[in-house]
Structure formats: structure tokens, C-alpha cells
């Protein structure tokens, strides 16, 4: 079969022949419809992601919309390496039918970045009710923009979006978020985050950045008096793999720090929420910005400038 193949760590995928997937017990063979190039896909292909095997060549891609033998469109993923979803065919266990009228490209582009915030948001809602205030660090990326929409779809009253670049922040403001511009100086950033919070701790923080930005947020939160509970969820680490957490913050208030990633989920709950989120995209309650490329142009899609999420579709 044809596939987009990464031959060595960090290489741009090439459109090459690759062995057909082995179909194990409980699996079925499905055909590619659409699969997106997410940051996690790039990280795994570079060998830097914590889930990378380091074995090459491999077919990248973590999730997809595919077509079953009877013509049903399904959302799928979790494919055993060296196979991935950037291929004409894939052997899958998960096969969640798409609702009628769902756009396969939007589903492929939106599920991975959207679920990264949907899981902690719905977890909070299940445990404590819908949060009143959510602060999002790294709001200008695709996942951050979807996080704003997800929060508002769940009935969050106030969404504070923190990021860099006023043009991108203005776009986020158009989604319904209050915006806070940071500059990369921890003291300055702590001050502007604190000013936006105005003495009221958020119920939930969704952090796509970590690193120094997280430390600025911790500093701002530690200055807020009172005992309002805050759940802080680390989702991404675009600003650094390490962040120092002040002991005083942990001791002075109800503060829960956790991570959100595929290894941290109860998979039964994850599958239920996948179905709910597919429906959210199908209903147009969240908007996904995507650009489709044929599978044979995977290299072009991989090296495309920042913009709409690149999605590979069957030739």
C-alpha cells in the first residue's frame, strides 16, 4: 500500500510503498478518509515524545476518519507502530461511526486538539459542576482556540485566554474569551495574569505551555487571598518541560495539579467523551480550522507554514 513514511527520526514523510498492516484479533481493516498532522504526530515522528518507540521507518499519524468495508465512516486511532494513520489502509479496534452529515476533515482536524481540553473540562463538570471561570495558557494555538469554544459550550461564564501576539489574541477574543498578552518575562507575565484575575482564583486552569509561563501563573495565583479551590491541568509543554511549583501555593489553598494526556485517562470514559465530542463537531458547536492535502502530498503538508491544521485525505 501507499503511505506517508518517516524513514529516520525527524525526517519529512515521503510518499512510499509500505507493508500492509497486520490485522489482529478484534481488529478490522479500514481505508483512510482523513488524518491530521497534530503536534503529537510530529513529536512521535522525531522520536522525542514519551510514547515514541524510536524504531524507523514508520507511518506517522495517531487518529483518523476512515471507511469500513461496508462504507461506514468511523473515527479511529490507537494503531500499533510501525503503522499509523497516514496510510491507505489501517488495522483498527476503535471504530466509532460518525453522525450523519459530519465533515470528515473537520473531525480529523479537531478531535486530537479538542479532546485535550474537553477531557479535563468534562471531568471538572462531572466532579464539581461546570466551572465558573477557566483560564487557558497558550490560547492562540489550535488547541487553545478549541478550548475556548469547549468551555463556552459547557456553560463556563468567564474564559480568560493567555498568550502571545495581539493579532492572534484578537482572533481568540472573537471566540468569546477575555485576552491577556504575555511577553516571556516571568515577573511581567505574573503581573498581567494577576491583574486579569483581579483577586479571584479561577476554578480551572488549562495549561498548554508549562515552563516559565506556568511559573508566572503560579506566582499570580499565590498572591490571591482566600481559599477558593483551583484545579490546574498541564496539557502541553510548548514553553518548557520543567516548571517549579511554589510550596506556599500548595499549602495556602485547595490546589490540585494534574496532567491530561492519553496515558492519564480512564479509557472507558475517554471513549464515551470521544463520541460526545464528535457530535459537538458534527453539530457545528465548535469550529475547526483545517486545510486538506492529498496523502501523496504529505511532505508539502508537513512543511506548510503555520495556519489551519493540515489534514491528509485519500488520493
Coordinates of C-alpha atoms in Angstrom, one line a residue:
X1 CA 0.0 0.0 0.0
X2 CA 1.0 3.7 -0.3
X3 CA 1.7 5.6 2.9
X4 CA 3.5 8.7 4.2
X5 CA 6.6 7.2 5.7
X6 CA 9.2 8.7 8.1
X7 CA 12.4 6.9 7.3
X8 CA 14.6 8.3 10.1
X9 CA 14.0 10.4 13.2
X10 CA 12.9 13.9 12.3
X11 CA 12.7 13.3 8.6
X12 CA 9.9 14.8 6.5
X13 CA 7.4 12.0 5.5
X14 CA 7.8 10.6 2.0
X15 CA 5.1 9.0 -0.1
X16 CA 6.3 5.4 -0.4
X17 CA 5.3 1.8 -0.5
X18 CA 4.9 0.3 2.9
X19 CA 3.7 -3.2 4.0
X20 CA 0.0 -3.7 4.6
X21 CA -1.0 -3.7 8.3
X22 CA -1.3 -6.9 10.1
X23 CA -4.9 -7.5 11.2
X24 CA -5.0 -8.9 14.7
X25 CA -7.8 -10.4 16.7
X26 CA -10.7 -7.9 17.2
X27 CA -9.4 -5.6 14.5
X28 CA -10.7 -4.7 11.1
X29 CA -9.1 -3.2 8.0
X30 CA -10.3 0.2 7.1
X31 CA -9.5 2.8 4.4
X32 CA -8.2 6.3 5.0
X33 CA -10.5 9.2 4.6
X34 CA -8.8 11.9 6.5
X35 CA -6.0 12.2 9.1
X36 CA -4.5 15.3 10.6
X37 CA -0.9 16.4 11.3
X38 CA -1.0 17.2 15.0
X39 CA 1.9 18.4 17.2
X40 CA 2.0 14.9 18.8
X41 CA 2.4 13.3 15.4
X42 CA 5.5 15.5 14.7
X43 CA 6.9 14.7 18.2
X44 CA 6.4 11.0 17.8
X45 CA 8.0 11.1 14.3
X46 CA 11.0 12.9 15.8
X47 CA 11.5 10.3 18.4
X48 CA 11.1 12.9 21.2
X49 CA 7.7 12.1 22.5
X50 CA 7.4 10.0 25.7
X51 CA 5.4 7.4 23.8
X52 CA 7.9 7.1 20.9
X53 CA 9.4 3.7 20.2
X54 CA 12.5 5.0 18.4
X55 CA 12.0 2.5 15.6
X56 CA 12.1 3.6 12.0
X57 CA 10.8 3.5 9.3
X58 CA 7.3 4.1 10.5
X59 CA 4.0 5.5 9.3
X60 CA 3.0 8.5 11.4
X61 CA -0.5 9.5 12.4
X62 CA -2.4 9.0 15.6
X63 CA -6.1 9.2 14.6
X64 CA -8.2 9.4 11.5
X65 CA -11.6 9.2 9.9
X66 CA -11.7 6.0 7.9
X67 CA -14.2 4.0 5.9
X68 CA -15.1 0.4 6.8
X69 CA -15.7 -2.4 4.4
X70 CA -19.5 -1.7 4.4
X71 CA -18.9 2.0 3.7
X72 CA -19.5 3.4 7.2
X73 CA -17.4 6.5 8.1
X74 CA -15.8 6.0 11.5
X75 CA -13.4 7.8 13.8
X76 CA -10.5 5.7 14.8
X77 CA -6.9 5.7 16.3
X78 CA -4.5 4.0 18.7
X79 CA -2.8 2.0 15.9
X80 CA 0.3 -0.1 16.8
X81 CA 3.6 1.0 15.3
X82 CA 5.2 0.9 12.8
X83 CA 1.8 1.5 11.3
X84 CA -0.1 4.8 11.7
X85 CA -3.0 6.6 10.1
X86 CA -1.1 8.3 7.2
X87 CA -1.7 5.3 5.0
X88 CA -4.2 4.0 2.5
X89 CA -5.2 1.3 5.0
X90 CA -5.0 0.6 8.7
X91 CA -6.0 -2.1 11.1
X92 CA -8.1 -0.8 13.9
X93 CA -10.0 -1.8 17.0
X94 CA -11.8 1.5 17.7
X95 CA -14.4 2.3 15.0
X96 CA -16.8 5.0 16.2
X97 CA -19.4 5.8 13.5
X98 CA -19.7 9.4 12.5
X99 CA -23.0 11.2 12.8
X100 CA -24.8 11.8 9.5
X101 CA -23.5 15.0 7.9
X102 CA -20.3 15.2 9.9
X103 CA -17.4 16.7 7.9
X104 CA -14.6 14.1 7.9
X105 CA -11.9 16.7 7.6
X106 CA -13.2 18.8 10.5
X107 CA -13.4 15.7 12.7
X108 CA -9.9 14.6 11.8
X109 CA -8.5 18.0 12.4
X110 CA -10.5 18.7 15.6
X111 CA -10.6 15.6 17.7
X112 CA -7.0 15.5 19.0
X113 CA -6.6 19.2 19.9
X114 CA -10.2 19.5 21.0
X115 CA -10.2 16.4 23.3
X116 CA -7.1 17.7 25.1
X117 CA -9.3 20.3 26.9
X118 CA -12.6 18.5 26.6
X119 CA -11.5 15.7 28.9
X120 CA -10.4 18.0 31.8
X121 CA -13.4 20.3 31.3
X122 CA -15.9 17.5 31.4
X123 CA -14.1 15.8 34.3
X124 CA -14.4 19.0 36.3
X125 CA -18.0 19.4 35.3
X126 CA -18.8 15.8 36.4
X127 CA -17.0 16.2 39.8
X128 CA -17.8 19.8 40.7
X129 CA -20.3 21.2 38.1
X130 CA -19.4 23.4 35.2
X131 CA -16.6 25.8 36.2
X132 CA -17.5 29.5 36.5
X133 CA -14.0 30.7 35.4
X134 CA -11.5 28.9 33.2
X135 CA -8.0 30.3 32.4
X136 CA -6.3 29.0 29.3
X137 CA -2.5 29.4 29.0
X138 CA -1.4 29.1 25.3
X139 CA -4.8 30.1 24.0
X140 CA -3.6 31.2 20.5
X141 CA -2.9 27.7 19.2
X142 CA -5.4 25.4 17.6
X143 CA -5.9 23.5 20.9
X144 CA -6.3 26.8 22.8
X145 CA -8.9 28.1 20.4
X146 CA -10.9 24.9 20.7
X147 CA -10.5 25.0 24.5
X148 CA -12.3 28.4 24.5
X149 CA -15.1 27.0 22.4
X150 CA -15.3 23.9 24.5
X151 CA -15.5 25.8 27.8
X152 CA -18.3 28.1 26.5
X153 CA -20.2 25.1 25.1
X154 CA -20.2 23.6 28.6
X155 CA -21.6 26.8 30.1
X156 CA -18.5 28.4 31.5
X157 CA -19.3 32.0 32.3
X158 CA -15.8 33.5 32.1
X159 CA -12.9 32.4 29.9
X160 CA -9.5 34.1 30.3
X161 CA -7.2 33.4 27.4
X162 CA -3.4 34.0 27.9
X163 CA -1.0 34.0 25.0
X164 CA 1.4 36.0 22.8
X165 CA 0.8 38.0 19.7
X166 CA -2.0 40.6 19.8
X167 CA -3.3 39.6 16.3
X168 CA -3.8 36.0 17.4
X169 CA -5.3 37.1 20.7
X170 CA -7.8 39.3 18.9
X171 CA -9.0 36.2 17.0
X172 CA -9.4 34.4 20.3
X173 CA -11.4 37.4 21.7
X174 CA -13.7 36.9 18.8
X175 CA -14.5 33.4 20.1
X176 CA -15.6 34.9 23.4
X177 CA -12.6 34.9 25.6
X178 CA -11.1 37.8 27.7
X179 CA -7.5 38.1 26.5
X180 CA -4.2 38.6 28.3
X181 CA -1.0 39.2 26.4
X182 CA 2.3 37.9 27.9
X183 CA 5.8 38.7 26.7
X184 CA 8.0 36.0 28.1
X185 CA 9.3 37.9 31.2
X186 CA 8.1 35.9 34.3
X187 CA 7.6 39.0 36.5
X188 CA 5.8 41.0 33.9
X189 CA 3.6 38.0 32.9
X190 CA 2.7 37.2 36.5
X191 CA 1.6 40.8 37.0
X192 CA -0.7 40.9 33.9
X193 CA -2.1 37.5 34.7
X194 CA -2.8 38.6 38.3
X195 CA -4.4 41.8 37.1
X196 CA -6.7 39.9 34.8
X197 CA -7.7 37.6 37.7
X198 CA -8.4 40.6 39.8
X199 CA -8.2 38.8 43.2
X200 CA -10.4 35.9 42.1
X201 CA -8.8 32.5 41.6
X202 CA -10.1 30.5 38.6
X203 CA -11.9 27.2 39.1
X204 CA -9.8 25.6 36.4
X205 CA -6.5 26.3 34.6
X206 CA -5.8 24.6 31.3
X207 CA -2.1 24.9 30.5
X208 CA -0.8 24.2 27.0
X209 CA 2.6 25.9 27.7
X210 CA 4.1 24.9 31.1
X211 CA 7.7 26.1 31.6
X212 CA 8.2 29.8 32.6
X213 CA 4.6 30.7 31.8
X214 CA 3.3 28.2 34.3
X215 CA 5.7 29.6 36.9
X216 CA 4.3 33.1 36.2
X217 CA 0.8 31.7 36.6
X218 CA 1.7 30.1 39.9
X219 CA 3.1 33.4 41.1
X220 CA -0.1 35.2 40.2
X221 CA -2.3 32.5 41.9
X222 CA -0.2 32.5 45.1
X223 CA -0.9 36.3 45.5
X224 CA -4.7 35.8 45.5
X225 CA -6.1 35.6 49.1
X226 CA -8.9 33.2 50.2
X227 CA -9.4 29.5 49.9
X228 CA -11.1 29.2 46.5
X229 CA -10.3 25.8 45.0
X230 CA -8.3 25.7 41.8
X231 CA -7.7 22.7 39.5
X232 CA -4.6 23.2 37.4
X233 CA -4.2 20.8 34.4
X234 CA -0.9 20.5 32.5
X235 CA -1.7 19.6 28.9
X236 CA 1.3 20.7 26.8
X237 CA 4.8 21.9 27.3
X238 CA 5.5 24.3 24.4
X239 CA 7.3 26.7 26.8
X240 CA 9.4 24.1 28.5
X241 CA 9.4 20.6 30.1
X242 CA 10.1 21.9 33.7
X243 CA 8.3 24.3 35.9
X244 CA 8.9 25.0 39.6
X245 CA 5.8 24.9 41.8
X246 CA 5.9 27.1 44.9
X247 CA 5.4 25.1 48.1
X248 CA 3.4 28.1 49.5
X249 CA 0.8 27.7 46.7
X250 CA 0.2 24.1 47.5
X251 CA -0.1 24.8 51.2
X252 CA -2.1 28.0 51.2
X253 CA -5.2 27.0 49.3
X254 CA -7.1 24.0 47.9
X255 CA -4.9 23.5 44.8
X256 CA -4.9 20.3 42.6
X257 CA -2.2 19.9 40.0
X258 CA -2.7 17.1 37.4
X259 CA -1.9 16.3 33.8
X260 CA -4.0 15.5 30.8
X261 CA -2.8 13.0 28.2
X262 CA -3.8 9.7 26.7
X263 CA -1.9 7.9 29.5
X264 CA -3.8 9.7 32.2
X265 CA -7.3 8.9 31.1
X266 CA -9.8 6.2 32.1
X267 CA -10.2 4.8 28.6
X268 CA -13.8 3.8 29.2
X269 CA -14.6 7.4 30.0
X270 CA -12.4 8.6 27.1
X271 CA -14.4 6.6 24.5
X272 CA -17.7 8.0 25.8
X273 CA -16.3 11.5 25.6
X274 CA -14.9 10.9 22.1
X275 CA -18.4 10.1 20.9
X276 CA -19.7 13.3 22.6
X277 CA -17.0 15.4 21.0
X278 CA -17.5 14.0 17.5
X279 CA -21.2 15.0 17.9
X280 CA -20.1 18.5 19.0
X281 CA -18.1 19.0 15.9
X282 CA -20.8 17.5 13.7
X283 CA -23.4 19.9 15.2
X284 CA -21.1 22.9 14.4
X285 CA -20.9 23.9 18.1
X286 CA -17.2 24.1 17.7
X287 CA -15.5 25.4 14.6
X288 CA -12.3 23.7 13.3
X289 CA -9.8 25.4 11.0
X290 CA -8.3 22.9 8.6
X291 CA -6.6 22.6 5.2
X292 CA -6.8 19.3 3.3
X293 CA -3.9 17.8 1.3
X294 CA -3.8 14.5 -0.7
X295 CA -1.9 11.8 1.0
X296 CA 0.6 11.9 -1.9
X297 CA 1.5 15.5 -0.9
X298 CA 2.2 14.6 2.8
X299 CA 5.7 16.2 2.6
X300 CA 4.1 19.5 1.5
X301 CA 1.5 19.4 4.2
X302 CA 4.2 18.6 6.8
X303 CA 6.3 21.6 5.9
X304 CA 3.4 24.0 5.4
X305 CA 3.7 27.3 7.3
X306 CA 1.7 27.8 10.5
X307 CA -2.0 28.1 9.9
X308 CA -5.0 25.8 9.6
X309 CA -4.4 22.3 10.8
X310 CA -3.1 20.2 7.8
X311 CA -5.2 17.2 7.1
X312 CA -4.2 14.3 4.7
X313 CA -7.0 12.8 2.7
X314 CA -7.1 9.8 0.5
X315 CA -5.9 10.5 -3.1

